[in-house]
Amino acid sequence: MKRASALLLIAALSGCSSLDSLNPFSGPARPRIPVLAALQPTAQLAEVWRHGAGKSDVFVFAPAVIGGTVYVAARDGTIARLDDGRLIWKIDAGKKLSGGVGANEKMLVVGTEKGEVLAFSADGKPIWQGQVSSEVLSPPEVEDDMVFVRSADSRIQAFSAADGARRWNYQRANPALTLRTHAGLITTPSLVIAGFPGGKLVAINRNKGVAVWESNVALPKGSTELERIADVTSLPVIAGREVCAAAFQGRVACFELSSGNTMWTRDISSTHGIDIDAQNLYISDDKGAVHALDRATGASLWKQDKLGGRSPGRPIAIDGFVAVADVEGIVHLLQRENGAFAARLNGDGSAIDAPMQPYGRAFVVQSRAGTVRALSAR
């Protein structure tokens, strides 16, 4: 319940600029972070390049990776394009930003806490500006002809990529209490898929903006509104013909992509999210353990519990390993076969809240202090 109370406080204070000072897990009252045991590396985790993007403040800024190009943004409105780690351009959006970058080969899109949606060409020129119903905390999803934006009130709106004209607006009723989340949405050629408060995973028709199917990742339980929070606060993952998601105070579950029918569920609570490779699903739970589950059945394969109290984020499967970053910005490399520690790499001392992004055979991380690094494992 202490964990739930802290998350709820963050949700209630979402518009407050002094959020960190009011959060009971920050400042002098923060619980002591466990010391890591000494490690004898069995692999190498190396920095390929780094860039200073600017601070995130209380928001979460995830980079966008398009081939060898990485777009990064910061709270102060700075947006930059990096090609193979080399700075191509840097611009000032003219407004303070509140979430990470969405991009494709032609354009990039960011959002503000006032619900403004700002679109730029791949060379950094402004294209159009749109408006949604509340602050934009997650990266927009940018496709060839459409841009999909999720706002903090859990509405999803679609815009024309060419001129910003609104195409449709999807909204649903939410529970009385919900968690603040920076999770966005994912798309297929025909669907937009997103997790919602109350443990719902919804597939929306990409062109019409109407629900095609709805499934339960988790079912709210308990006698109080606080106990009944079971929100999907992380990004779902599509792998082949299945889509999987996790919920806070709930479960991790996989569904048939075409119908939403449940394939399997496991009782694991997570606010950080999951990743999938050819055989396994990886998830960080709310107690700090990292799990590997069989992708076909959900059966447990291994559990790495030596990161308890260090708030490991969303795992990422990369080149035969599983990488995860913690509250001190340390990136840990785990063996894919058994979860044993293979290597670790220190950061700038600030948390890596943003999901790490695949970058060829490497991956990109962005810290709260604004350090963006490409890392490789071998």
Coordinates of C-alpha atoms in Angstrom, one line a residue:
M1 CA 0.0 0.0 0.0
K2 CA 2.9 2.4 0.6
R3 CA 3.9 2.0 -3.1
A4 CA 0.3 2.7 -4.2
S5 CA 0.0 5.7 -2.0
A6 CA 3.2 7.3 -3.4
L7 CA 2.0 6.7 -7.0
L8 CA -1.4 8.1 -6.2
L9 CA 0.2 11.2 -4.8
I10 CA 2.1 11.7 -8.0
A11 CA -1.1 11.4 -9.9
A12 CA -2.9 13.9 -7.8
L13 CA -0.1 16.4 -8.0
S14 CA 0.4 16.1 -11.8
G15 CA 0.1 19.8 -12.4
C16 CA 2.5 20.9 -9.6
S17 CA 5.9 22.2 -10.4
S18 CA 7.3 21.1 -7.0
L19 CA 6.3 17.5 -7.5
D20 CA 9.6 16.0 -6.5
S21 CA 9.7 17.9 -3.2
L22 CA 6.2 16.7 -2.3
N23 CA 6.8 13.1 -3.3
P24 CA 7.5 11.0 -0.2
F25 CA 10.1 9.0 -2.2
S26 CA 12.2 12.0 -2.9
G27 CA 14.3 14.4 -0.8
P28 CA 15.6 13.5 2.7
A29 CA 12.8 11.0 3.3
R30 CA 13.8 8.8 0.3
P31 CA 14.4 5.2 1.4
R32 CA 18.0 4.1 1.4
I33 CA 19.0 2.6 -1.9
P34 CA 20.6 -0.8 -1.5
V35 CA 24.3 -1.1 -2.3
L36 CA 25.1 -3.3 -5.2
A37 CA 27.3 -6.3 -4.7
A38 CA 30.7 -6.4 -6.5
L39 CA 30.4 -7.8 -10.0
Q40 CA 32.9 -9.9 -12.0
P41 CA 31.8 -9.0 -15.6
T42 CA 31.3 -11.8 -18.1
A43 CA 30.4 -9.4 -20.9
Q44 CA 31.2 -5.8 -22.0
L45 CA 28.7 -3.0 -21.8
A46 CA 30.3 0.0 -23.7
E47 CA 29.3 3.5 -24.6
V48 CA 29.2 4.2 -28.3
W49 CA 28.5 7.9 -28.1
R50 CA 26.8 10.5 -25.8
H51 CA 25.0 13.8 -26.1
G52 CA 23.7 16.3 -23.6
A53 CA 20.0 16.8 -24.3
G54 CA 18.8 19.0 -21.4
K55 CA 17.0 18.1 -18.2
S56 CA 13.6 16.4 -17.9
D57 CA 12.4 18.1 -14.7
V58 CA 9.4 16.0 -13.5
F59 CA 8.6 14.7 -16.9
V60 CA 9.8 11.7 -18.9
F61 CA 11.6 12.2 -22.2
A62 CA 12.1 9.2 -24.4
P63 CA 14.3 9.5 -27.5
A64 CA 13.0 8.4 -30.9
V65 CA 15.1 6.1 -33.0
I66 CA 14.7 6.0 -36.8
G67 CA 17.5 3.9 -38.3
G68 CA 20.7 5.6 -37.4
T69 CA 18.9 8.9 -36.5
V70 CA 18.0 9.7 -32.9
Y71 CA 15.7 12.6 -32.0
V72 CA 15.9 13.9 -28.4
A73 CA 14.1 16.6 -26.5
A74 CA 14.2 18.3 -23.1
R75 CA 11.9 20.2 -20.8
D76 CA 13.2 23.6 -21.9
G77 CA 12.0 23.1 -25.4
T78 CA 15.3 22.0 -27.0
I79 CA 15.0 19.4 -29.7
A80 CA 18.0 17.8 -31.4
R81 CA 18.7 15.4 -34.3
L82 CA 21.7 13.0 -34.0
D83 CA 22.9 10.9 -36.9
D84 CA 25.2 8.1 -35.7
G85 CA 25.8 10.2 -32.6
R86 CA 26.7 13.3 -34.5
L87 CA 24.7 16.5 -33.9
I88 CA 22.9 17.5 -37.2
W89 CA 20.8 20.3 -35.8
K90 CA 19.3 21.7 -32.6
I91 CA 16.3 23.9 -32.3
D92 CA 14.2 25.6 -29.7
A93 CA 10.5 24.6 -30.0
G94 CA 9.6 27.9 -28.4
K95 CA 7.6 26.2 -25.7
K96 CA 8.3 24.1 -22.7
L97 CA 7.8 20.4 -23.6
S98 CA 6.3 17.7 -21.4
G99 CA 7.1 14.4 -23.2
G100 CA 9.3 12.6 -25.5
V101 CA 9.6 12.5 -29.3
G102 CA 7.5 10.6 -31.8
A103 CA 9.0 10.4 -35.3
N104 CA 9.3 8.6 -38.6
E105 CA 11.6 9.2 -41.6
K106 CA 9.8 12.4 -42.6
M107 CA 8.8 14.2 -39.4
L108 CA 8.9 14.4 -35.6
V109 CA 6.2 15.4 -33.1
V110 CA 6.3 16.6 -29.5
G111 CA 3.8 17.9 -27.0
T112 CA 3.4 20.4 -24.1
E113 CA 1.7 20.4 -20.8
K114 CA -1.0 22.8 -22.3
G115 CA -1.9 20.1 -24.8
E116 CA -0.2 21.7 -27.7
V117 CA 1.1 19.3 -30.4
L118 CA 4.1 20.5 -32.4
A119 CA 5.1 18.9 -35.7
F120 CA 8.5 19.5 -37.4
S121 CA 10.1 18.2 -40.6
A122 CA 13.1 16.0 -40.4
D123 CA 15.3 19.0 -41.0
G124 CA 13.8 20.8 -37.9
K125 CA 11.4 23.2 -39.7
P126 CA 7.9 23.7 -38.1
I127 CA 5.1 22.1 -40.1
W128 CA 1.9 22.5 -38.0
Q129 CA 0.5 22.9 -34.5
G130 CA -2.5 21.0 -33.1
Q131 CA -4.3 20.9 -29.8
V132 CA -5.5 18.1 -27.5
S133 CA -7.6 18.1 -24.4
S134 CA -4.8 18.0 -21.7
E135 CA -1.1 17.7 -21.3
V136 CA 0.9 15.4 -23.5
L137 CA 3.1 13.1 -21.4
S138 CA 4.0 10.4 -23.9
P139 CA 5.6 10.3 -27.3
P140 CA 3.1 10.7 -30.2
E141 CA 2.9 7.8 -32.7
V142 CA 3.9 9.1 -36.1
E143 CA 2.8 7.1 -39.2
D144 CA 3.0 8.0 -42.9
D145 CA -0.3 9.7 -43.1
M146 CA -1.5 10.1 -39.5
V147 CA -0.2 11.2 -36.1
F148 CA -1.8 9.7 -32.9
V149 CA -1.5 11.6 -29.7
R150 CA -2.5 10.4 -26.2
S151 CA -3.2 13.1 -23.6
A152 CA -3.0 12.8 -19.8
D153 CA -6.8 12.4 -19.5
S154 CA -6.4 9.1 -21.5
R155 CA -8.0 10.5 -24.7
I156 CA -6.4 9.5 -28.0
Q157 CA -6.7 11.9 -31.0
A158 CA -5.6 11.4 -34.6
F159 CA -4.3 14.1 -36.8
S160 CA -3.4 14.3 -40.5
A161 CA 0.4 14.1 -40.8
A162 CA 0.3 16.5 -43.7
D163 CA -1.5 19.5 -42.2
G164 CA -2.5 18.6 -38.6
A165 CA -6.3 18.4 -39.4
R166 CA -8.1 16.4 -36.7
R167 CA -9.3 13.0 -37.9
W168 CA -11.0 11.5 -34.8
N169 CA -11.1 11.5 -31.0
Y170 CA -11.4 8.4 -28.8
Q171 CA -12.3 8.7 -25.2
R172 CA -13.7 6.4 -22.4
A173 CA -14.8 6.8 -18.9
N174 CA -12.1 6.4 -16.3
P175 CA -12.2 5.3 -12.6
A176 CA -12.3 7.9 -9.9
L177 CA -8.5 7.5 -9.1
T178 CA -5.9 6.9 -11.8
L179 CA -2.1 6.9 -12.0
R180 CA -0.1 9.5 -13.9
T181 CA 1.6 7.7 -16.8
H182 CA 3.9 8.6 -19.7
A183 CA 3.0 5.4 -21.6
G184 CA 1.8 6.1 -25.1
L185 CA 0.3 3.8 -27.7
I186 CA 1.4 1.4 -30.4
T187 CA 0.0 0.8 -33.9
T188 CA -0.4 -1.8 -36.6
P189 CA -1.5 -1.2 -40.2
S190 CA -5.1 -1.3 -39.0
L191 CA -5.1 -0.8 -35.2
V192 CA -4.1 1.7 -32.5
I193 CA -3.6 -0.2 -29.2
A194 CA -3.3 1.4 -25.8
G195 CA -3.7 0.5 -22.1
F196 CA -6.1 2.4 -19.9
P197 CA -7.0 2.9 -16.2
G198 CA -9.0 0.0 -14.8
G199 CA -6.7 -2.6 -16.4
K200 CA -8.2 -2.3 -19.9
L201 CA -6.3 -2.9 -23.1
V202 CA -8.2 -1.5 -26.1
A203 CA -7.6 -1.9 -29.9
I204 CA -9.0 1.0 -31.9
N205 CA -9.7 1.1 -35.6
R206 CA -6.9 3.2 -37.0
N207 CA -9.0 5.0 -39.6
K208 CA -12.3 5.4 -37.8
G209 CA -11.3 5.8 -34.1
V210 CA -13.8 3.2 -32.8
A211 CA -13.0 0.3 -30.5
V212 CA -12.5 -3.1 -32.3
W213 CA -11.9 -5.1 -29.1
E214 CA -11.3 -4.6 -25.4
S215 CA -9.7 -7.0 -23.0
N216 CA -8.8 -7.1 -19.3
V217 CA -5.2 -7.0 -18.4
A218 CA -6.2 -6.8 -14.7
L219 CA -9.5 -6.6 -12.7
P220 CA -9.7 -4.0 -9.9
K221 CA -9.8 -5.6 -6.5
G222 CA -10.3 -4.3 -2.9
S223 CA -12.7 -2.3 -0.9
T224 CA -11.2 1.2 -1.4
E225 CA -10.5 3.2 -4.5
L226 CA -6.8 3.1 -3.7
E227 CA -6.8 -0.7 -3.5
R228 CA -8.8 -0.9 -6.7
I229 CA -6.2 1.0 -8.9
A230 CA -5.2 -1.5 -11.6
D231 CA -4.0 0.8 -14.4
V232 CA -2.0 -0.2 -17.5
T233 CA 0.8 2.5 -17.1
S234 CA 3.3 1.1 -19.5
L235 CA 3.5 0.5 -23.3
P236 CA 2.0 -2.7 -24.6
V237 CA 4.2 -4.8 -26.9
I238 CA 3.3 -6.5 -30.2
A239 CA 5.1 -9.7 -31.2
G240 CA 3.9 -11.6 -34.2
R241 CA 0.2 -12.4 -33.7
E242 CA 0.1 -11.5 -30.0
V243 CA 0.0 -8.3 -27.9
C244 CA 1.1 -8.3 -24.3
A245 CA 0.7 -5.7 -21.5
A246 CA 1.1 -5.3 -17.7
A247 CA -0.9 -3.5 -15.0
F248 CA -0.1 -2.0 -11.7
Q249 CA -1.6 -4.1 -8.8
G250 CA -2.6 -6.5 -11.4
R251 CA -1.2 -8.9 -14.0
V252 CA 0.9 -9.3 -17.1
A253 CA -1.1 -10.9 -19.9
C254 CA -0.9 -11.8 -23.6
F255 CA -3.8 -11.6 -26.1
E256 CA -4.5 -12.6 -29.7
L257 CA -3.8 -9.5 -31.7
S258 CA -6.7 -10.1 -34.1
S259 CA -9.5 -10.7 -31.5
G260 CA -8.2 -9.7 -28.0
N261 CA -8.8 -13.2 -26.7
T262 CA -6.7 -14.0 -23.7
M263 CA -3.8 -16.4 -24.3
W264 CA -2.3 -16.4 -20.7
T265 CA -2.0 -14.2 -17.6
R266 CA 0.4 -14.0 -14.6
D267 CA -0.1 -12.2 -11.3
I268 CA 2.8 -9.7 -11.5
S269 CA 2.3 -6.0 -10.8
S270 CA 4.3 -3.6 -12.9
T271 CA 4.3 0.1 -13.7
H272 CA 7.5 -0.1 -15.8
G273 CA 6.5 -2.4 -18.7
I274 CA 7.7 -5.4 -20.7
D275 CA 9.8 -6.5 -23.7
I276 CA 9.6 -9.6 -25.8
D277 CA 12.1 -11.6 -27.9
A278 CA 11.6 -14.7 -30.0
Q279 CA 11.1 -17.0 -26.9
N280 CA 10.6 -14.9 -23.8
L281 CA 8.8 -12.0 -22.2
Y282 CA 10.7 -9.8 -19.7
I283 CA 9.2 -7.7 -17.0
S284 CA 10.3 -5.6 -14.0
D285 CA 7.9 -5.9 -11.1
D286 CA 7.1 -3.2 -8.5
K287 CA 9.4 -4.8 -5.9
G288 CA 12.4 -4.5 -8.1
A289 CA 12.7 -8.0 -9.5
V290 CA 13.2 -8.7 -13.2
H291 CA 11.4 -11.8 -14.5
A292 CA 11.7 -13.9 -17.7
L293 CA 8.5 -15.7 -18.7
D294 CA 7.9 -18.2 -21.4
R295 CA 6.3 -16.2 -24.2
A296 CA 3.9 -19.0 -25.2
T297 CA 2.6 -20.0 -21.8
G298 CA 3.7 -17.3 -19.2
A299 CA 5.6 -19.9 -17.2
S300 CA 8.5 -18.6 -15.1
L301 CA 12.0 -19.1 -16.5
W302 CA 14.1 -17.1 -14.1
K303 CA 13.9 -14.2 -11.6
Q304 CA 16.6 -11.7 -10.8
D305 CA 15.8 -10.2 -7.4
K306 CA 19.1 -8.4 -6.6
L307 CA 17.8 -5.1 -7.8
G308 CA 15.1 -4.8 -5.1
G309 CA 14.9 -1.2 -3.8
R310 CA 16.6 0.2 -6.9
S311 CA 13.4 0.6 -9.0
P312 CA 14.6 -1.1 -12.3
G313 CA 12.7 0.2 -15.3
R314 CA 11.4 -1.5 -18.4
P315 CA 13.8 -4.3 -19.5
I316 CA 15.0 -4.4 -23.1
A317 CA 16.1 -7.6 -24.9
I318 CA 19.2 -6.8 -27.0
D319 CA 21.7 -9.0 -28.8
G320 CA 21.4 -12.0 -26.5
F321 CA 21.2 -10.0 -23.3
V322 CA 18.5 -8.2 -21.2
A323 CA 19.4 -4.7 -20.2
V324 CA 17.6 -2.7 -17.4
A325 CA 18.4 0.7 -15.8
D326 CA 17.8 1.7 -12.2
V327 CA 17.0 4.8 -10.1
E328 CA 20.7 5.8 -10.0
G329 CA 21.1 5.6 -13.7
I330 CA 23.1 2.4 -13.6
V331 CA 22.5 0.1 -16.6
H332 CA 22.6 -3.6 -15.8
L333 CA 23.2 -6.3 -18.3
L334 CA 21.7 -9.7 -17.6
Q335 CA 22.3 -13.0 -19.2
R336 CA 19.3 -13.9 -21.3
E337 CA 19.4 -17.6 -20.3
N338 CA 19.4 -17.3 -16.5
G339 CA 19.2 -13.6 -15.5
A340 CA 22.7 -13.6 -14.0
F341 CA 24.5 -10.2 -14.0
A342 CA 26.9 -10.0 -16.9
A343 CA 28.0 -6.3 -16.8
R344 CA 27.0 -2.9 -15.5
L345 CA 27.7 0.7 -16.5
N346 CA 27.4 3.8 -14.3
G347 CA 25.6 6.9 -15.6
D348 CA 25.4 10.5 -14.5
G349 CA 23.8 9.6 -11.2
S350 CA 20.2 10.6 -12.2
A351 CA 17.4 8.1 -12.8
I352 CA 16.7 6.7 -16.2
D353 CA 12.9 7.0 -16.3
A354 CA 12.5 6.9 -20.0
P355 CA 12.2 3.5 -21.7
M356 CA 15.4 2.4 -23.4
Q357 CA 15.2 2.3 -27.2
P358 CA 16.7 -0.3 -29.6
Y359 CA 19.3 1.2 -31.9
G360 CA 20.5 -1.5 -34.3
R361 CA 22.5 -4.0 -32.2
A362 CA 22.8 -1.3 -29.5
F363 CA 20.3 0.7 -27.5
V364 CA 19.8 4.4 -26.5
V365 CA 19.1 5.6 -23.0
Q366 CA 18.2 9.1 -21.7
S367 CA 18.6 10.1 -18.1
R368 CA 16.6 12.6 -16.1
A369 CA 19.6 15.0 -16.1
G370 CA 19.6 14.8 -19.9
T371 CA 22.5 12.6 -20.8
V372 CA 21.7 10.5 -23.9
R373 CA 24.0 7.5 -24.6
A374 CA 24.1 4.8 -27.1
L375 CA 25.3 1.6 -25.5
S376 CA 26.4 -1.7 -27.0
A377 CA 26.6 -5.1 -25.3
R378 CA 28.9 -8.0 -26.3

